[in-house]
Coordinates of C-alpha atoms and ligand atoms in Angstrom, one line a residue:
M50 CA 102.7 116.4 143.2
K51 CA 102.9 113.9 140.4
F52 CA 103.9 114.8 136.8
C53 CA 102.7 113.0 133.9
M54 CA 104.5 113.1 130.8
P55 CA 102.2 114.1 128.0
K56 CA 101.4 110.8 126.1
K57 CA 102.7 110.2 122.5
P58 CA 100.0 110.4 119.8
K59 CA 99.5 106.9 118.5
F60 CA 99.4 105.6 115.1
Y61 CA 98.0 102.1 114.1
I62 CA 98.8 100.9 110.5
T63 CA 97.9 97.5 109.2
T64 CA 98.5 95.4 106.0
P65 CA 96.0 92.6 104.7
I66 CA 97.0 89.3 106.2
Y67 CA 98.1 86.9 103.4
Y68 CA 97.0 83.6 102.4
V69 CA 99.5 81.0 103.1
N70 CA 98.7 78.4 100.2
D71 CA 102.1 79.7 98.7
K72 CA 105.0 81.6 99.4
P73 CA 104.9 85.4 99.1
H74 CA 105.4 87.2 95.8
I75 CA 106.5 90.7 95.2
G76 CA 103.0 92.2 95.4
H77 CA 102.7 91.1 98.9
V78 CA 106.1 92.4 99.8
Y79 CA 105.1 95.7 98.0
T80 CA 102.1 96.5 100.3
T81 CA 104.2 95.5 103.4
I82 CA 107.2 97.8 102.2
A83 CA 104.6 100.8 101.8
A84 CA 103.3 100.1 105.4
D85 CA 106.7 99.9 106.8
V86 CA 107.8 103.3 105.3
I87 CA 104.7 104.8 106.8
A88 CA 105.4 103.1 110.3
R89 CA 108.9 104.2 110.2
L90 CA 108.1 107.8 109.3
Y91 CA 105.5 108.1 112.2
R92 CA 107.9 106.6 114.6
E93 CA 110.6 109.4 113.3
L94 CA 107.7 111.9 114.0
K95 CA 107.5 110.7 117.6
Y96 CA 104.2 108.8 117.2
D97 CA 103.6 105.6 119.3
V98 CA 103.3 103.4 116.3
F99 CA 101.7 99.8 115.9
F100 CA 102.4 98.2 112.7
L101 CA 100.4 95.0 112.3
T102 CA 100.9 92.2 109.5
G103 CA 100.4 88.5 109.3
T104 CA 98.7 85.5 107.8
D105 CA 95.3 84.4 107.0
E106 CA 95.4 80.7 107.7
Y107 CA 91.8 79.4 107.5
S108 CA 91.4 79.6 103.8
L109 CA 90.5 76.3 102.0
K110 CA 93.4 77.2 99.5
G111 CA 95.9 76.5 102.4
V112 CA 94.4 73.1 103.0
K113 CA 94.2 72.3 99.5
A114 CA 97.9 73.2 98.9
A115 CA 98.7 70.8 101.9
K116 CA 96.8 67.9 100.4
E117 CA 98.5 68.4 96.8
R118 CA 101.9 68.1 98.8
K119 CA 100.4 65.2 100.8
M120 CA 101.2 67.2 104.1
D121 CA 99.1 67.6 107.2
A122 CA 97.4 70.7 106.9
K123 CA 98.4 72.3 110.2
K124 CA 102.1 71.3 109.7
Y125 CA 102.1 72.8 106.3
I126 CA 100.4 76.0 107.3
D127 CA 102.8 76.5 110.2
E128 CA 105.8 76.0 108.0
M129 CA 104.2 78.6 105.4
A130 CA 103.5 81.1 108.1
A131 CA 107.2 81.0 109.5
T132 CA 108.3 81.3 105.7
W133 CA 106.1 84.4 105.4
R134 CA 107.2 86.0 108.6
E135 CA 111.1 85.3 107.7
T136 CA 110.6 86.8 104.3
L137 CA 109.0 89.9 105.2
L138 CA 111.6 90.1 108.2
S139 CA 114.3 89.8 105.6
F140 CA 113.0 93.1 103.8
N141 CA 113.8 95.0 106.9
L142 CA 110.1 95.4 107.6
T143 CA 109.5 96.6 111.3
F144 CA 106.1 95.2 112.0
D145 CA 105.4 95.1 115.9
R146 CA 103.2 91.9 115.5
F147 CA 102.8 89.3 112.9
I148 CA 99.3 87.9 113.7
R149 CA 98.2 84.4 112.7
T150 CA 94.6 83.5 112.4
T151 CA 95.1 80.0 113.9
S152 CA 96.4 81.5 117.1
P153 CA 94.3 81.1 120.3
E154 CA 94.0 84.8 121.0
H155 CA 92.8 85.4 117.5
R156 CA 90.1 82.5 117.9
K157 CA 89.1 84.2 121.3
A158 CA 88.5 87.6 119.6
V159 CA 86.3 85.9 116.9
E160 CA 84.2 84.2 119.4
L161 CA 83.8 87.5 121.3
F162 CA 82.9 89.5 118.3
Y163 CA 80.6 86.9 116.9
N164 CA 78.7 86.8 120.4
R165 CA 78.5 90.7 120.4
V166 CA 76.8 90.9 116.9
K167 CA 74.6 88.0 117.9
T168 CA 73.4 89.7 121.0
K169 CA 72.7 92.6 119.0
G170 CA 70.2 90.4 116.8
D171 CA 72.3 90.8 113.6
I172 CA 72.9 87.1 113.0
Y173 CA 70.0 84.9 111.6
E174 CA 69.8 81.4 110.0
G175 CA 69.1 81.1 106.3
A176 CA 69.6 78.9 103.2
Y177 CA 72.4 79.6 100.9
E178 CA 72.8 78.6 97.3
G179 CA 75.6 80.0 95.2
L180 CA 78.6 79.9 93.0
Y181 CA 81.7 79.9 95.4
C182 CA 85.2 80.8 94.1
E183 CA 87.9 79.3 96.3
G184 CA 90.4 81.7 95.0
C185 CA 88.6 84.8 95.9
E186 CA 87.0 82.9 99.1
E187 CA 83.8 84.7 97.9
F188 CA 80.4 83.9 96.4
L189 CA 80.2 85.2 92.8
T190 CA 77.2 85.8 90.7
E191 CA 76.7 84.7 86.9
K192 CA 77.5 88.3 86.1
D193 CA 80.8 88.1 87.6
L194 CA 82.0 85.3 85.4
I195 CA 83.6 85.2 82.2
D196 CA 83.1 82.1 79.9
E197 CA 81.6 80.5 83.4
K198 CA 85.0 81.1 85.1
C199 CA 86.0 83.7 87.8
P200 CA 87.9 86.3 85.9
D201 CA 90.6 86.7 88.5
H202 CA 91.4 83.0 89.1
L203 CA 90.4 81.6 85.7
K204 CA 88.6 78.8 87.3
K205 CA 84.9 77.6 87.4
P206 CA 83.3 78.4 90.8
K207 CA 81.8 75.5 92.8
K208 CA 78.0 75.3 93.3
I209 CA 77.2 75.3 97.0
K210 CA 73.8 74.8 98.7
E211 CA 73.7 74.8 102.4
K212 CA 72.0 76.2 105.7
N213 CA 74.2 79.2 106.8
L214 CA 74.2 81.9 109.5
F215 CA 73.7 85.3 107.8
F216 CA 75.1 88.6 108.9
R217 CA 72.5 91.4 108.7
A218 CA 74.7 93.8 107.1
S219 CA 71.8 95.6 105.2
R220 CA 70.8 97.0 108.5
Y221 CA 74.1 99.4 108.3
R222 CA 74.1 100.3 104.7
D223 CA 72.7 103.7 105.4
A224 CA 74.7 104.6 108.2
L225 CA 77.7 103.4 106.3
L226 CA 76.8 105.6 103.4
A227 CA 76.3 108.6 105.7
H228 CA 79.8 107.7 107.3
I229 CA 81.5 107.9 103.8
Q230 CA 79.8 111.1 103.1
Q231 CA 80.7 112.6 106.5
H232 CA 84.2 111.4 106.2
P233 CA 85.7 111.8 102.8
E234 CA 89.1 110.6 103.8
F235 CA 87.7 107.1 105.0
I236 CA 88.3 105.5 101.5
A237 CA 91.4 106.6 99.8
P238 CA 92.5 107.4 97.2
L239 CA 89.4 109.5 96.6
S240 CA 89.1 108.0 93.2
R241 CA 88.1 104.6 94.7
Q242 CA 85.1 106.2 96.6
N243 CA 82.6 106.2 93.9
E244 CA 83.0 102.7 93.0
M245 CA 82.5 101.7 96.7
V246 CA 79.4 103.9 97.2
N247 CA 78.0 102.3 94.1
Y248 CA 78.6 98.8 95.5
I249 CA 77.3 99.6 98.9
Q250 CA 74.0 101.3 97.5
N251 CA 73.4 98.6 94.8
H252 CA 75.1 95.2 95.8
F253 CA 75.8 95.1 99.4
G254 CA 73.3 93.1 101.6
D255 CA 73.2 90.4 104.3
I256 CA 76.1 87.9 103.9
S257 CA 76.5 84.2 104.9
I258 CA 79.1 84.0 107.5
T259 CA 79.3 80.4 108.3
R260 CA 80.2 77.3 106.5
Q261 CA 78.7 73.9 106.9
N262 CA 80.8 70.6 107.5
Y263 CA 84.2 72.3 106.9
E264 CA 87.1 70.9 108.9
W265 CA 89.1 73.8 108.7
G266 CA 88.1 77.0 110.2
I267 CA 87.1 78.7 113.6
P268 CA 84.1 76.6 114.9
V269 CA 81.0 78.7 115.4
P270 CA 80.6 78.8 119.1
D271 CA 76.9 77.5 119.2
R272 CA 76.8 75.5 116.0
P273 CA 79.0 72.4 116.3
G274 CA 80.2 71.3 113.0
D275 CA 80.1 74.7 111.4
V276 CA 83.0 77.2 110.8
I277 CA 83.1 80.8 110.6
Y278 CA 83.6 82.1 106.9
V279 CA 87.0 83.1 106.4
W280 CA 86.6 86.7 105.6
F281 CA 84.4 87.3 108.8
D282 CA 87.2 85.6 110.7
A283 CA 90.1 87.1 108.9
L284 CA 89.0 91.0 109.2
I285 CA 88.7 90.6 112.9
N286 CA 92.5 90.1 112.9
Y287 CA 92.9 94.0 113.0
L288 CA 91.3 93.8 116.5
S289 CA 93.0 90.5 117.8
G290 CA 96.3 91.9 116.7
I291 CA 96.1 94.7 119.4
G292 CA 94.6 92.6 122.1
F293 CA 90.9 92.6 121.7
G294 CA 89.3 90.6 124.5
V295 CA 92.8 89.9 126.1
D296 CA 94.6 93.3 126.6
E297 CA 92.1 96.0 126.9
D298 CA 94.8 98.6 127.6
K299 CA 96.5 98.0 124.4
F300 CA 93.2 97.7 122.5
T301 CA 91.9 101.0 123.6
R302 CA 95.1 102.7 123.2
F303 CA 95.3 101.7 119.3
W304 CA 91.9 101.2 118.1
P305 CA 90.6 102.6 115.8
A306 CA 93.2 101.9 113.3
D307 CA 94.6 105.1 111.6
V308 CA 95.1 103.1 108.3
H309 CA 94.3 99.8 106.8
L310 CA 96.5 99.6 103.8
I311 CA 95.2 97.0 101.2
G312 CA 95.4 96.2 97.6
K313 CA 92.3 97.5 95.6
G314 CA 91.1 94.0 94.9
I315 CA 89.9 93.6 98.5
S316 CA 88.4 97.0 98.9
K317 CA 84.8 95.6 99.1
F318 CA 85.6 93.7 102.2
H319 CA 87.2 96.6 103.9
C320 CA 85.0 99.4 102.8
A321 CA 81.6 97.7 103.3
L322 CA 81.7 94.4 105.2
W323 CA 84.4 95.3 107.8
P324 CA 82.9 98.7 108.9
A325 CA 79.4 97.1 108.8
M326 CA 80.7 94.3 111.3
L327 CA 82.2 97.1 113.4
L328 CA 79.1 99.0 113.4
A329 CA 77.1 95.9 114.6
A330 CA 79.8 95.3 117.4
D331 CA 79.4 98.9 118.6
L332 CA 83.2 99.7 117.8
P333 CA 84.5 102.8 116.0
L334 CA 85.4 102.6 112.5
P335 CA 89.1 102.8 111.1
K336 CA 90.0 106.3 110.2
Q337 CA 91.0 105.3 106.7
V338 CA 91.2 102.5 104.3
Y339 CA 93.7 103.1 101.5
A340 CA 93.6 100.7 98.5
H341 CA 96.8 100.9 96.3
G342 CA 97.0 99.7 92.7
Y343 CA 98.1 96.4 91.4
F344 CA 101.1 95.9 89.4
T345 CA 101.8 93.7 86.4
V346 CA 104.9 91.9 85.7
D347 CA 106.3 92.7 82.2
G348 CA 102.8 93.8 81.3
K349 CA 101.0 90.5 82.8
K350 CA 98.8 90.2 85.8
V351 CA 100.7 88.7 88.5
G352 CA 99.3 86.0 91.0
K353 CA 100.4 83.0 92.8
S354 CA 97.4 81.1 91.2
L355 CA 98.4 82.4 87.9
G356 CA 102.1 81.0 88.2
N357 CA 103.9 84.1 87.2
A358 CA 104.9 85.3 90.6
I359 CA 108.4 86.7 91.2
D360 CA 109.9 85.4 94.3
P361 CA 111.1 88.5 96.3
L362 CA 114.0 86.2 97.6
D363 CA 115.4 85.9 94.1
I364 CA 115.6 89.7 93.7
K365 CA 117.5 90.0 96.8
K366 CA 120.2 87.7 95.5
E367 CA 121.2 90.5 93.0
Y368 CA 119.9 93.7 94.8
S369 CA 120.0 94.9 98.3
V370 CA 116.7 95.5 100.2
D371 CA 117.1 99.2 99.8
V372 CA 117.3 99.1 96.2
F373 CA 114.1 97.1 95.9
R374 CA 112.3 99.3 98.6
Y375 CA 113.3 102.4 96.4
F376 CA 112.3 100.9 93.2
V377 CA 108.9 99.8 93.8
L378 CA 107.9 103.0 95.5
R379 CA 109.6 105.2 93.0
E380 CA 108.6 103.4 89.7
I381 CA 104.8 102.8 90.5
T382 CA 102.6 105.9 91.5
F383 CA 101.2 104.5 94.7
G384 CA 97.4 104.2 94.4
Q385 CA 97.5 103.5 90.8
D386 CA 98.3 100.4 88.8
G387 CA 101.7 100.0 87.4
D388 CA 104.3 97.5 85.9
F389 CA 107.3 95.9 87.5
S390 CA 110.1 94.7 85.3
L391 CA 113.6 93.5 86.1
K392 CA 114.7 95.6 83.4
R393 CA 113.5 98.9 84.8
L394 CA 114.8 97.9 88.2
K395 CA 118.4 97.6 86.6
E396 CA 117.9 100.8 85.0
R397 CA 116.7 102.7 87.9
Y398 CA 119.5 101.0 90.1
E399 CA 122.1 102.2 87.6
S400 CA 120.8 105.8 86.8
D401 CA 119.1 106.9 90.1
L402 CA 121.0 105.0 92.8
A403 CA 124.5 104.2 91.6
N404 CA 124.9 107.3 89.5
D405 CA 122.8 110.3 90.8
Y406 CA 122.9 109.4 94.6
G407 CA 125.8 107.0 95.1
N408 CA 128.4 108.8 93.0
L409 CA 127.3 112.2 94.7
V410 CA 128.1 110.7 98.0
S411 CA 131.5 109.3 96.9
R412 CA 132.5 112.4 94.9
F413 CA 131.8 114.6 98.0
C414 CA 133.6 112.5 100.4
M415 CA 136.6 112.4 98.2
M416 CA 136.6 116.0 97.5
A417 CA 136.0 117.2 101.1
E418 CA 138.9 114.8 102.2
T419 CA 141.1 115.8 99.3
F420 CA 140.7 119.4 99.2
L421 CA 139.7 120.3 102.7
D422 CA 140.8 117.6 105.0
G423 CA 137.2 117.1 105.9
R424 CA 136.5 120.6 106.8
V425 CA 133.6 122.3 105.0
A426 CA 131.6 125.5 105.7
S427 CA 128.3 125.5 107.8
V428 CA 126.0 127.1 105.1
K429 CA 122.2 127.2 104.5
T430 CA 120.8 125.1 101.7
E431 CA 117.2 124.5 100.6
P432 CA 115.7 121.7 102.9
V433 CA 113.3 119.0 101.3
K434 CA 112.6 116.8 104.3
D435 CA 109.4 118.4 105.6
R436 CA 107.8 118.6 102.2
A437 CA 108.8 115.1 101.2
Q438 CA 107.6 113.7 104.6
K439 CA 104.1 115.3 104.2
L440 CA 103.9 113.8 100.7
M441 CA 104.8 110.4 102.1
Q442 CA 102.1 110.8 104.8
E443 CA 99.8 111.1 101.9
F444 CA 101.2 107.9 100.4
K445 CA 102.7 110.1 97.4
F446 CA 106.0 108.1 97.7
S447 CA 107.1 108.8 94.1
E448 CA 106.4 112.4 94.3
A449 CA 108.4 112.7 97.5
L450 CA 111.3 110.7 96.0
E451 CA 111.1 113.0 93.0
L452 CA 111.8 115.9 95.3
V453 CA 114.8 114.2 96.8
W454 CA 116.1 113.4 93.4
E455 CA 115.7 117.0 92.3
R456 CA 118.1 118.0 94.9
F457 CA 120.6 115.4 93.9
A458 CA 120.3 116.7 90.3
W459 CA 120.9 120.1 91.6
A460 CA 123.9 119.0 93.7
N461 CA 125.5 117.1 90.8
G462 CA 125.1 120.0 88.5
Y463 CA 126.3 122.5 91.1
I464 CA 129.6 120.7 91.6
D465 CA 130.0 120.4 87.7
S466 CA 129.5 123.9 87.4
E467 CA 131.6 125.2 90.4
K468 CA 134.5 122.7 89.7
P469 CA 136.1 122.4 93.1
W470 CA 139.1 120.6 91.5
E471 CA 139.9 123.7 89.7
L472 CA 139.1 126.1 92.6
A473 CA 141.8 123.9 94.4
K474 CA 144.6 125.0 92.0
R475 CA 143.8 128.7 93.0
A476 CA 145.6 130.1 96.0
D477 CA 142.6 131.9 96.9
G478 CA 140.2 129.0 96.3
R479 CA 139.8 127.2 99.7
E480 CA 137.1 129.4 101.1
K481 CA 134.9 129.0 97.9
I482 CA 135.6 125.2 98.0
Q483 CA 134.4 125.1 101.7
E484 CA 131.1 126.9 100.8
V485 CA 130.5 124.6 97.7
L486 CA 131.1 121.5 99.5
G487 CA 129.2 122.9 102.5
K488 CA 126.1 123.3 100.4
I489 CA 126.6 119.7 99.1
F490 CA 127.1 118.4 102.7
F491 CA 124.0 119.9 103.9
T492 CA 121.9 118.7 100.9
L493 CA 123.1 115.3 101.1
K494 CA 122.5 115.2 104.9
D495 CA 118.9 116.5 104.5
C496 CA 118.2 114.1 101.6
A497 CA 119.7 110.9 103.6
E498 CA 117.5 111.9 106.5
T499 CA 114.4 112.2 104.3
L500 CA 115.1 108.7 102.7
L501 CA 115.6 107.1 106.3
S502 CA 112.2 105.5 106.1
V503 CA 112.5 104.4 102.6
M504 CA 116.1 103.0 102.6
P505 CA 116.8 102.7 106.1
D506 CA 120.1 101.0 105.8
S507 CA 121.9 102.9 103.1
S508 CA 120.6 106.2 104.4
Q509 CA 122.0 105.4 107.9
R510 CA 125.4 104.6 106.3
V511 CA 125.4 107.9 104.5
L512 CA 124.5 109.7 107.6
D513 CA 127.3 107.9 109.5
S514 CA 129.8 109.0 106.9
L515 CA 128.8 112.5 107.1
S516 CA 129.0 112.7 111.1
Q517 CA 127.5 116.1 111.5
E518 CA 128.6 117.5 114.7
K519 CA 132.3 117.5 113.3
I520 CA 131.5 120.1 110.7
Q521 CA 129.8 122.6 112.8
K522 CA 133.2 124.5 113.0
V523 CA 135.2 124.8 109.9
E524 CA 138.3 124.3 111.9
E525 CA 137.2 120.8 112.8
P526 CA 137.8 117.6 110.6
L527 CA 134.7 116.4 109.0
F528 CA 135.5 112.8 108.6
P529 CA 137.4 110.3 110.6
K530 CA 139.7 109.1 107.6
K531 CA 137.9 106.0 106.4
D532 CA 137.3 104.8 103.0
E533 CA 133.9 106.2 101.6
K534 CA 135.1 106.7 98.1
N535 CA 132.8 104.1 96.7
F536 CA 129.5 104.1 98.0
N537 CA 127.4 100.9 97.4
F538 CA 123.7 100.3 98.0
Ligands
LIG652 N1 93.8 87.0 103.1 C1 93.3 88.0 102.2 C2 93.3 89.3 102.9 C3 92.6 89.4 104.2 S1 92.8 90.8 105.1 C4 91.7 90.7 106.4 C5 93.9 88.2 100.9 N2 95.2 87.6 100.9 S2 96.2 87.6 99.6 O1 97.3 86.7 100.1 O2 95.5 87.3 98.4 O3 96.8 89.0 99.6 C6 96.2 89.9 99.0 C7 97.1 91.4 99.2 O4 98.4 91.3 98.6 C8 96.4 92.6 98.2 O5 95.3 93.0 98.9 C9 97.7 93.3 98.1 O6 97.9 94.1 99.2 C10 98.9 92.4 97.7 N3 99.0 91.9 96.4 C11 98.9 90.7 95.8 N4 99.1 90.9 94.3 C12 99.5 92.1 94.2 C13 100.0 92.8 92.9 N5 100.1 92.1 91.9 N6 100.3 94.1 93.1 C14 100.1 94.6 94.2 N7 99.8 94.2 95.4 C15 99.4 92.9 95.4 O7 93.6 88.8 100.0

């Protein structure tokens, strides 16, 4: 008889793939950190996780940036893609694959996808005339402009007139609206749903998906000289990243995605164009598109093309990765817009991390060792892990962190009111100190476990210093005698 182990449930999460015309800024790292926290959390919950990120390399912006630097486009883009990958890795981001749209597998997937949609009769030839913003990689209408300029990139769009192929997206409008109605979780947070429904009802229609005479892009299989429109190509990364057309087992295991995590600025592409493309290709739709907010830096909009982007690597010179990961998720309510400032980062580092958490660990370790030789009582405390993890699964990171910090506040207050250093002076005080420090021990352990996905490195160090099995019995020493008196993040 053959026994089969039950298969673990799967969880597939993606970030946008990033343009490589410049280095990453903190906004890009922000999205990828949030995805990483979710990926780590689901791994802890024993899911078979696939976490995909990568670079969107066929944008004209990349070629332009190469030209400005008098570099060969391919060479520049290869170098930038490596920089992106390394920067993201240096933030302890555990993606399973870094997909590049210039890779042969991705090109194969795009060709396969294009042919499927074409066979379906959803691609036709038409003439296109419009205003194209290279920053957005999108046609804009007069209505979108302010002072004749794109409001996001502050540049005048180009007039383009050409014969293109169109994708018959209008055919899927009703199916899409019905899907959104039947699956209220499809567009998250819920507050973004109305805006998208309104867009699909009133503005979403057939879209030009090829460009004439571009040297940079995936060639249209049956139209030499033309290339596929960068968004039609880029969205397909969510399929090519898990082996569409190359590794059917992997593809069927992970598709549909459980969540596409994006910034709100690219919601239209993900909530309208992408699902319409999937319907045309007879593929299931992702379970959720979660669009988070944007943050400003010191009150100003941040962007590569606006020139005020903070280099995440500069922050790393002063603070550890864990500090930055904690800060962005605690400071900005995920899903909403917020502001990033180095001043707030310093404040939160000093108050929340060094003071509330770090001092608690150091105080506890010192007292347990000094007063009890590491032996604390095994007592019950109020655990926070399950509730906090549930909040994180709903992308409510700051609420989850608040719960944990409430426990730290409780623990610090409890130590102050019980005063173990005074109990230590009493002949009968030992049992009480064991109980007090036992409660602190289990609170710290529960909190550090909860924080593993957000602050993986420091949480693991806290857990190591608490080495749990040694305190199960009061008679056994809690710590190997090592110096944990100053806990640094
Ligand atoms: N290449 C497209 C996405 C294609 S996905 C199939 C693109 N790239 S991008 O380089 O411009 O990255 C945009 C993403 O970066 C946003 O969706 C968001 O996730 C992140 N952010 C960029 N600036 C940001 C802020 N100021 N604040 C928060 N996130 C930001 O669009």
